Short mmCIF file of C-alpha atoms in Angstrom, two decimals:
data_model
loop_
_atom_site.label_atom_id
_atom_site.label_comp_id
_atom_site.label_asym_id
_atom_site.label_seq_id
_atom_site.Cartn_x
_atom_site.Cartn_y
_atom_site.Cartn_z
CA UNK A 1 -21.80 6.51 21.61
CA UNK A 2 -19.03 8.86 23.00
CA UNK A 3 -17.79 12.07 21.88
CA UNK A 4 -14.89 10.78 20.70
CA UNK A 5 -16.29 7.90 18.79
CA UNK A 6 -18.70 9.80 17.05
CA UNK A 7 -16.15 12.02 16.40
CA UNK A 8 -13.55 9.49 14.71
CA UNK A 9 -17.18 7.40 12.63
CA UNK A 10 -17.27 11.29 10.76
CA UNK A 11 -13.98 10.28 9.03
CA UNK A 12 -13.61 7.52 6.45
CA UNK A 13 -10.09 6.29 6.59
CA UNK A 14 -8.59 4.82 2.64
CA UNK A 15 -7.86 1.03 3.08
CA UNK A 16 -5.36 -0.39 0.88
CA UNK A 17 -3.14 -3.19 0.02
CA UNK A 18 0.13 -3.60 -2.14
CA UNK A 19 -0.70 -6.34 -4.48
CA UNK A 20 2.64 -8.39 -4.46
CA UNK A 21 3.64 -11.62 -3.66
CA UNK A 22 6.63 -12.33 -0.76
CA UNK A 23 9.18 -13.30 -3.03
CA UNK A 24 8.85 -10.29 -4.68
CA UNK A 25 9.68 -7.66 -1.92
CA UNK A 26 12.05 -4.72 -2.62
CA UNK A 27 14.35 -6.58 0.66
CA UNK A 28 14.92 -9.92 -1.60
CA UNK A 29 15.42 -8.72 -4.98
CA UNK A 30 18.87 -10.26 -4.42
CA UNK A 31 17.56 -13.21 -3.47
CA UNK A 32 14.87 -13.66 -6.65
CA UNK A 33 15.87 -12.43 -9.93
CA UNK A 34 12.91 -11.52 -11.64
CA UNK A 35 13.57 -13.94 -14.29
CA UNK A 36 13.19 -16.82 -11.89
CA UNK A 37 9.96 -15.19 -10.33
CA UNK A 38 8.10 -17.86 -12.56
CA UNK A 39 9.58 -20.83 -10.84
CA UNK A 40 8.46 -19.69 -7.11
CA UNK A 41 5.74 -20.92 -5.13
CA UNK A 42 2.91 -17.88 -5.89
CA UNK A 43 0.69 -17.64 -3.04
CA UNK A 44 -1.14 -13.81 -3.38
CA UNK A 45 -4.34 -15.67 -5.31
CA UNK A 46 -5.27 -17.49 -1.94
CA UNK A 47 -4.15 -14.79 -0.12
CA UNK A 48 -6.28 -12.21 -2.29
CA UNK A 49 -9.29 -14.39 -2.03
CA UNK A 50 -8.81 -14.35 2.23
CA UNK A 51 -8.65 -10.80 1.73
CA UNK A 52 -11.43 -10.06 -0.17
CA UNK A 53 -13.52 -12.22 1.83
CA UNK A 54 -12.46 -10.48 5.28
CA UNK A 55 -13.52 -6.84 3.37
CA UNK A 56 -16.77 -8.02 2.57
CA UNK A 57 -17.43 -9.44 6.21
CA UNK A 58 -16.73 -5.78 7.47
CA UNK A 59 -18.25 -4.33 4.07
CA UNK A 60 -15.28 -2.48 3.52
CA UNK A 61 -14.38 -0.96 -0.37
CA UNK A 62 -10.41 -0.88 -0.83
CA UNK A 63 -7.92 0.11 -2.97
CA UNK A 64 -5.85 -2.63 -4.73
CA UNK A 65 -2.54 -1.24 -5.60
CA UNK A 66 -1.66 -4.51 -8.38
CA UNK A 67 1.62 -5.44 -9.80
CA UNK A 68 1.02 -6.23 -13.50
CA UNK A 69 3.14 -9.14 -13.07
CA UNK A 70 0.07 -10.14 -10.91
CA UNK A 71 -2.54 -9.24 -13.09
CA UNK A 72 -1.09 -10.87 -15.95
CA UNK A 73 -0.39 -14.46 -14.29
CA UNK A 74 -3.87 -14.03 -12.30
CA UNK A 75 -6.34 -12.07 -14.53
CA UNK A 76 -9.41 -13.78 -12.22
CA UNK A 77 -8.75 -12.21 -9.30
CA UNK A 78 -7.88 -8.87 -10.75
CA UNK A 79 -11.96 -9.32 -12.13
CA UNK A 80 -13.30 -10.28 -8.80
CA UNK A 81 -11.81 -7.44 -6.56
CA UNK A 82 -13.34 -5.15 -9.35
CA UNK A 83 -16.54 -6.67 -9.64
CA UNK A 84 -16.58 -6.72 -5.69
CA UNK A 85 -16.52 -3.05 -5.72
CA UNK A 86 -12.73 -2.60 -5.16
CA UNK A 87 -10.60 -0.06 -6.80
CA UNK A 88 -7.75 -0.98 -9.03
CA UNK A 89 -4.96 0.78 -9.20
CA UNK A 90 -0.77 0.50 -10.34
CA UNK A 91 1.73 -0.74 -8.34
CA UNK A 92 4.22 -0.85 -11.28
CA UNK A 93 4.87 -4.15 -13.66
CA UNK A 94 7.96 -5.44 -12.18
CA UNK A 95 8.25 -3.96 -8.65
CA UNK A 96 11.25 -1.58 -9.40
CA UNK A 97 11.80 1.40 -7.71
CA UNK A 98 10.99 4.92 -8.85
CA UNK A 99 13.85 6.26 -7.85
CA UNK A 100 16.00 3.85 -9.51
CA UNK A 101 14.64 4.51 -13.09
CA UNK A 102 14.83 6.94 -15.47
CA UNK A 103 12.32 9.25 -16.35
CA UNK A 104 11.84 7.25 -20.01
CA UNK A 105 12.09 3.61 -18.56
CA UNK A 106 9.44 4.61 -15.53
CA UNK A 107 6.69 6.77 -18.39
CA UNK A 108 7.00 3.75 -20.28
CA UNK A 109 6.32 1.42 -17.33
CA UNK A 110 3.79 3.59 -16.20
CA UNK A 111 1.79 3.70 -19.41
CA UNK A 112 2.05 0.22 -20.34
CA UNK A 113 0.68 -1.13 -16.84
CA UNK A 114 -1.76 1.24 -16.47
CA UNK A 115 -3.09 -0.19 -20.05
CA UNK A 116 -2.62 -3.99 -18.69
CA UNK A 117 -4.46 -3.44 -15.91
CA UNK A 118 -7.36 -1.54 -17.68
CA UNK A 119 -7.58 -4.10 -20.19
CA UNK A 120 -7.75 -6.89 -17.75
CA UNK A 121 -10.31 -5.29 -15.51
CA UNK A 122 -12.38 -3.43 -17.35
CA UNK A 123 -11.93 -0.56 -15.34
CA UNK A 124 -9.98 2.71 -15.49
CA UNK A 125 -6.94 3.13 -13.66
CA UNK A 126 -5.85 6.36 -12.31
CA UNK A 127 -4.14 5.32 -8.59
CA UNK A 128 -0.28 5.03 -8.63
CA UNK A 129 2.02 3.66 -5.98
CA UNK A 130 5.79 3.61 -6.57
CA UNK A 131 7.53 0.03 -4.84
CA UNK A 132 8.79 1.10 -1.84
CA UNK A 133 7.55 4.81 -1.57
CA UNK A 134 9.93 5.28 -4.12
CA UNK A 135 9.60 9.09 -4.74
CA UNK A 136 11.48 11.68 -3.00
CA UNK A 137 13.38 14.49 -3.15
CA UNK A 138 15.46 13.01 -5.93
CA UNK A 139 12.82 11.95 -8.21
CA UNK A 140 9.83 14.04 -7.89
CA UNK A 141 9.34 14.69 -11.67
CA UNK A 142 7.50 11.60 -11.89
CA UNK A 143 4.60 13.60 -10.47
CA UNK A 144 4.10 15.19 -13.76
CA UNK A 145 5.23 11.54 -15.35
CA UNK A 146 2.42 9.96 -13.72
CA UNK A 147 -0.31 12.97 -14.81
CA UNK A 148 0.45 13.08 -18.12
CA UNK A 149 0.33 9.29 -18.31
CA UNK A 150 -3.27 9.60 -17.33
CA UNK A 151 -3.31 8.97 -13.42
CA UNK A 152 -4.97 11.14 -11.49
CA UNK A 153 -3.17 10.37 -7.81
CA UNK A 154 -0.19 8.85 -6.52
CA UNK A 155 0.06 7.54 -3.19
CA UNK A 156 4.19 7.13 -3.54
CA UNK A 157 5.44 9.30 -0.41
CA UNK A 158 6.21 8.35 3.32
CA UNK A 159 6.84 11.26 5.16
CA UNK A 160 9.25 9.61 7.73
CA UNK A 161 12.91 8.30 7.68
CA UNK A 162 13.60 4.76 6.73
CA UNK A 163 16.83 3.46 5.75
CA UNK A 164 15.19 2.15 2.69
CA UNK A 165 12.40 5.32 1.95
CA UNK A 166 10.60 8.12 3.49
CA UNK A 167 10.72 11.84 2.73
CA UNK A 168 10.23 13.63 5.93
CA UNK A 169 10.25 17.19 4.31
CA UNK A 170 7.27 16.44 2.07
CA UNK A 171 3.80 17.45 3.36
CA UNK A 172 1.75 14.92 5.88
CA UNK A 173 -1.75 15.07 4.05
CA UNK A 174 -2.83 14.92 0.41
CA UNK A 175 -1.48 17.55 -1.36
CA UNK A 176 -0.89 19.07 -5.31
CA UNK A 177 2.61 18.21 -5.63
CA UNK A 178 2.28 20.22 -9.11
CA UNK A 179 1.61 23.89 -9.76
CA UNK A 180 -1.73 24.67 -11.48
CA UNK A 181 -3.14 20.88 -11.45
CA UNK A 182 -5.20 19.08 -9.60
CA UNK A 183 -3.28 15.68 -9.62
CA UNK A 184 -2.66 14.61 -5.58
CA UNK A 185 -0.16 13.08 -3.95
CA UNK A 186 -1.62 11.37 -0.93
CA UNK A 187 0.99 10.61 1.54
CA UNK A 188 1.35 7.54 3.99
CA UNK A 189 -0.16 8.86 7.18
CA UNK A 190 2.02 9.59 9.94
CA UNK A 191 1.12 10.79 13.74
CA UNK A 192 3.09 12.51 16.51
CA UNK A 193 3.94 11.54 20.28
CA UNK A 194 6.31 13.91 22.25
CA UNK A 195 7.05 15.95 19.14
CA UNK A 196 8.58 12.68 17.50
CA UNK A 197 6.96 11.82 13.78
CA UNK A 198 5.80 8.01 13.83
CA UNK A 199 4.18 5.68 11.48
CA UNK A 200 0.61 4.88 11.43
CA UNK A 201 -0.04 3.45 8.00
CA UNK A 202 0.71 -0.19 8.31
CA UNK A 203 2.91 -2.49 7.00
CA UNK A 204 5.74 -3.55 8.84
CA UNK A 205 4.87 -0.88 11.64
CA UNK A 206 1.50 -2.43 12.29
CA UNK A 207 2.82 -5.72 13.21
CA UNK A 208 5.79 -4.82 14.89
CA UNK A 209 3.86 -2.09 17.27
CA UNK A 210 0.87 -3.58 20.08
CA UNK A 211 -2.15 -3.23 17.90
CA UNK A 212 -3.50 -0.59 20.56
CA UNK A 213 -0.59 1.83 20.31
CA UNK A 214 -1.62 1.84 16.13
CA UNK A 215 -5.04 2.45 16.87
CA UNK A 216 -4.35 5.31 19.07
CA UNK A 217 -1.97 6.61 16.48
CA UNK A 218 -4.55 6.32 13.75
CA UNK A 219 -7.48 7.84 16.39
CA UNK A 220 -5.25 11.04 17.13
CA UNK A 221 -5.06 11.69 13.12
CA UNK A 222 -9.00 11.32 13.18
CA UNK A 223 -9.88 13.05 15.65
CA UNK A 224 -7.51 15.91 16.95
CA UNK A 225 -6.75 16.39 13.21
CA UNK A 226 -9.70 15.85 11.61
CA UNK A 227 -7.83 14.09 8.51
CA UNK A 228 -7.95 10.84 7.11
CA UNK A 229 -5.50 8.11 6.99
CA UNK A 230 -3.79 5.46 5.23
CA UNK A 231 -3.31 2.60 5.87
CA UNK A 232 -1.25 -0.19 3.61
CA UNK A 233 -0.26 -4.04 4.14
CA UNK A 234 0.52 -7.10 1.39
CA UNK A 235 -0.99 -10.17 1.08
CA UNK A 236 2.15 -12.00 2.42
CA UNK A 237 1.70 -10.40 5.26
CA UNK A 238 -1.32 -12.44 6.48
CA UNK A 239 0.37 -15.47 5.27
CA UNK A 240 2.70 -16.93 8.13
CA UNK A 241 2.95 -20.11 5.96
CA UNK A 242 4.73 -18.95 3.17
CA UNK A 243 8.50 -20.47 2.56
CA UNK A 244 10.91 -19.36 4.95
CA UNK A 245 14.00 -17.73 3.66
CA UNK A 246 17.19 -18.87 5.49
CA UNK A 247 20.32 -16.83 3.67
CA UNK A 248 18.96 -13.30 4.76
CA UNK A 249 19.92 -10.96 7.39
CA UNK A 250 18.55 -10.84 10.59
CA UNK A 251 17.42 -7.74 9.92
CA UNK A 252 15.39 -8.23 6.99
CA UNK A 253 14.28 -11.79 8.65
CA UNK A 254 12.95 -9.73 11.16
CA UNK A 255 11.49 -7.07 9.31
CA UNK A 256 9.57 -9.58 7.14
CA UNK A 257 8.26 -12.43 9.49
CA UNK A 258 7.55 -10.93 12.56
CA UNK A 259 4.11 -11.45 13.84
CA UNK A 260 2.73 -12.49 10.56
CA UNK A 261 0.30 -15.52 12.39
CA UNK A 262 -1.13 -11.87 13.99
CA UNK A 263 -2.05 -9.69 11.33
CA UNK A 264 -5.25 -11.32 10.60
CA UNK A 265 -6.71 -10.92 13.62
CA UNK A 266 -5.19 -7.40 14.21
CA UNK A 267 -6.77 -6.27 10.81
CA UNK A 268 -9.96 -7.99 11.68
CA UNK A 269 -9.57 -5.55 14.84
CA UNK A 270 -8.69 -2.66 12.85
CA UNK A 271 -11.66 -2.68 10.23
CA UNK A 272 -14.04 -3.17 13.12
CA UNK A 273 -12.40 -0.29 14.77
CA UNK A 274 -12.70 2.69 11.84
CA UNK A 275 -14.58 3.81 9.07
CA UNK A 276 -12.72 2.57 5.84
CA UNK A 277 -13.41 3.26 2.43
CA UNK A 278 -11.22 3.53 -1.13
CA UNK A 279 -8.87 6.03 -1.90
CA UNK A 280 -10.45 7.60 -5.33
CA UNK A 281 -13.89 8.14 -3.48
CA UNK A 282 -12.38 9.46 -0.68
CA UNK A 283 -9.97 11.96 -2.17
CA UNK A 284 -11.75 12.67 -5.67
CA UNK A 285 -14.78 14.41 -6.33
CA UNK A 286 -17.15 11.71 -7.56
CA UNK A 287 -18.39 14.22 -10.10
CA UNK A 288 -14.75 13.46 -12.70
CA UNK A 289 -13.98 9.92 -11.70
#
């Protein structure tokens, strides 16, 4: 084993997916009103169950950031990525932004799902991820929204600009976004190449880039920084059969459908690739969770 490989097997990286099906993206909430998400074709339970499968082949522990709209409609699968060994953790109810809330309408979303998803698991919940990295600059009280509501991390922040998120200013690594606690924020990770910030967390990043530029992205943050990283994707995006939208941009068409018949196999490469593990035993000290 090389220097460098030995190197990058010290650090376990936090694997996680956004539990949410495609019609329910942030880039066709025009499209679906969420009082029509009912009548759509829901394909996450198949897609969970590929998941959880591929995790276990690689004996990987992740973190399930769930929509309570999920866990509500499919309480069984909720139960088997917890009895698997998975965390569970909040990805909101409805799959609204943070930062278009207020601070009553988002504690009371934040309670409430956090108690669905407890209930239905049998687990606590104490992970947070707002839709669409949803807090930033504008909204960063619901940091102390999110800790007195019980949660112990959030995992809401992008460091990068996006025309849709991203906070560039806010730290790179886990950090206490709140004076005298020990609640974390635990950013999406980011690397550098000529100076210029890039992503290396996943999502729409990981299929659009070669699967070997993401590695080395994620390799530099292991092993010239010694740090962790994050990495995120949806169960959609393994899914290249799921119905085609037509009256979208070619923007967002692109954005959501490109290379989707890939990411299997690329995450196949990427959990044989890295040490990956789940974000509470990672970042928490196992002696409070």
């Amino acid at each position: 084993m090389s220097d460098q490989t030995r190197s990058q097997r010290l650090i376990t990286n936090a694997m996680t997916i956004d539990v949410e099906d495609y019609f329910q993206v942030s880039a066709f909430e025009q499209r679906f009103d969420r009082s029509t998400w009912d009548q759509q074709e829901c394909r996450v339970e198949r897609n969970l169950e590929t998941i959880l499968a591929l995790l276990e082949r690689h004996g990987i522990k992740a973190t399930f950031f769930t929509l309570g709209w999920i866990a509500e409609r499919y309480p069984g699968i909720v139960r088997s990525l917890v009895e698997a060994g998975h965390e569970l953790a909040c990805h909101s109810y409805w799959h609204k932004r943070a930062s278009g809330q207020g601070r009553d309408e988002f504690v009371e979303e934040v309670i409430d799902t956090k108690k669905l998803l407890e209930d239905i698991g049998g687990t606590p919940v104490i992970g947070y991820r707002a839709p669409s990295y949803s807090i930033g600059a504008g909204n960063l009280w619901a940091h102390e929204a999110l800790m007195q509501a019980g949660y112990r991390y959030s995992s809401s922040i992008y460091p990068i600009s996006h025309d849709h998120y991203g906070m560039p200013s806010a730290p790179r690594f886990a950090y206490h976004p709140i004076e005298d606690s020990d609640f974390l924020e635990i950013p999406i990770t980011t690397s550098y190449i000529f100076n210029r910030r890039l992503p290396a967390g996943g999502g729409g990043y990981f299929r659009f880039f070669p699967y070997a530029f993401s590695r080395a992205l994620l390799r530099k943050v292991n092993n010239l920084e010694q740090q962790p990283g994050i990495f995120y994707f949806h169960p959609w995006e393994i899914d290249p059969g799921q119905p085609r939208q037509q009256d979208i941009s070619l923007k967002t068409r692109f954005r959501h459908y490109l290379n989707l018949n890939h990411t299997e196999n690329r995450l196949n490469r990427l959990f044989a690739d890295f040490q990956w593990g789940r974000m509470d035993q990672i970042f928490l000290s196992s002696a409070r969770l």
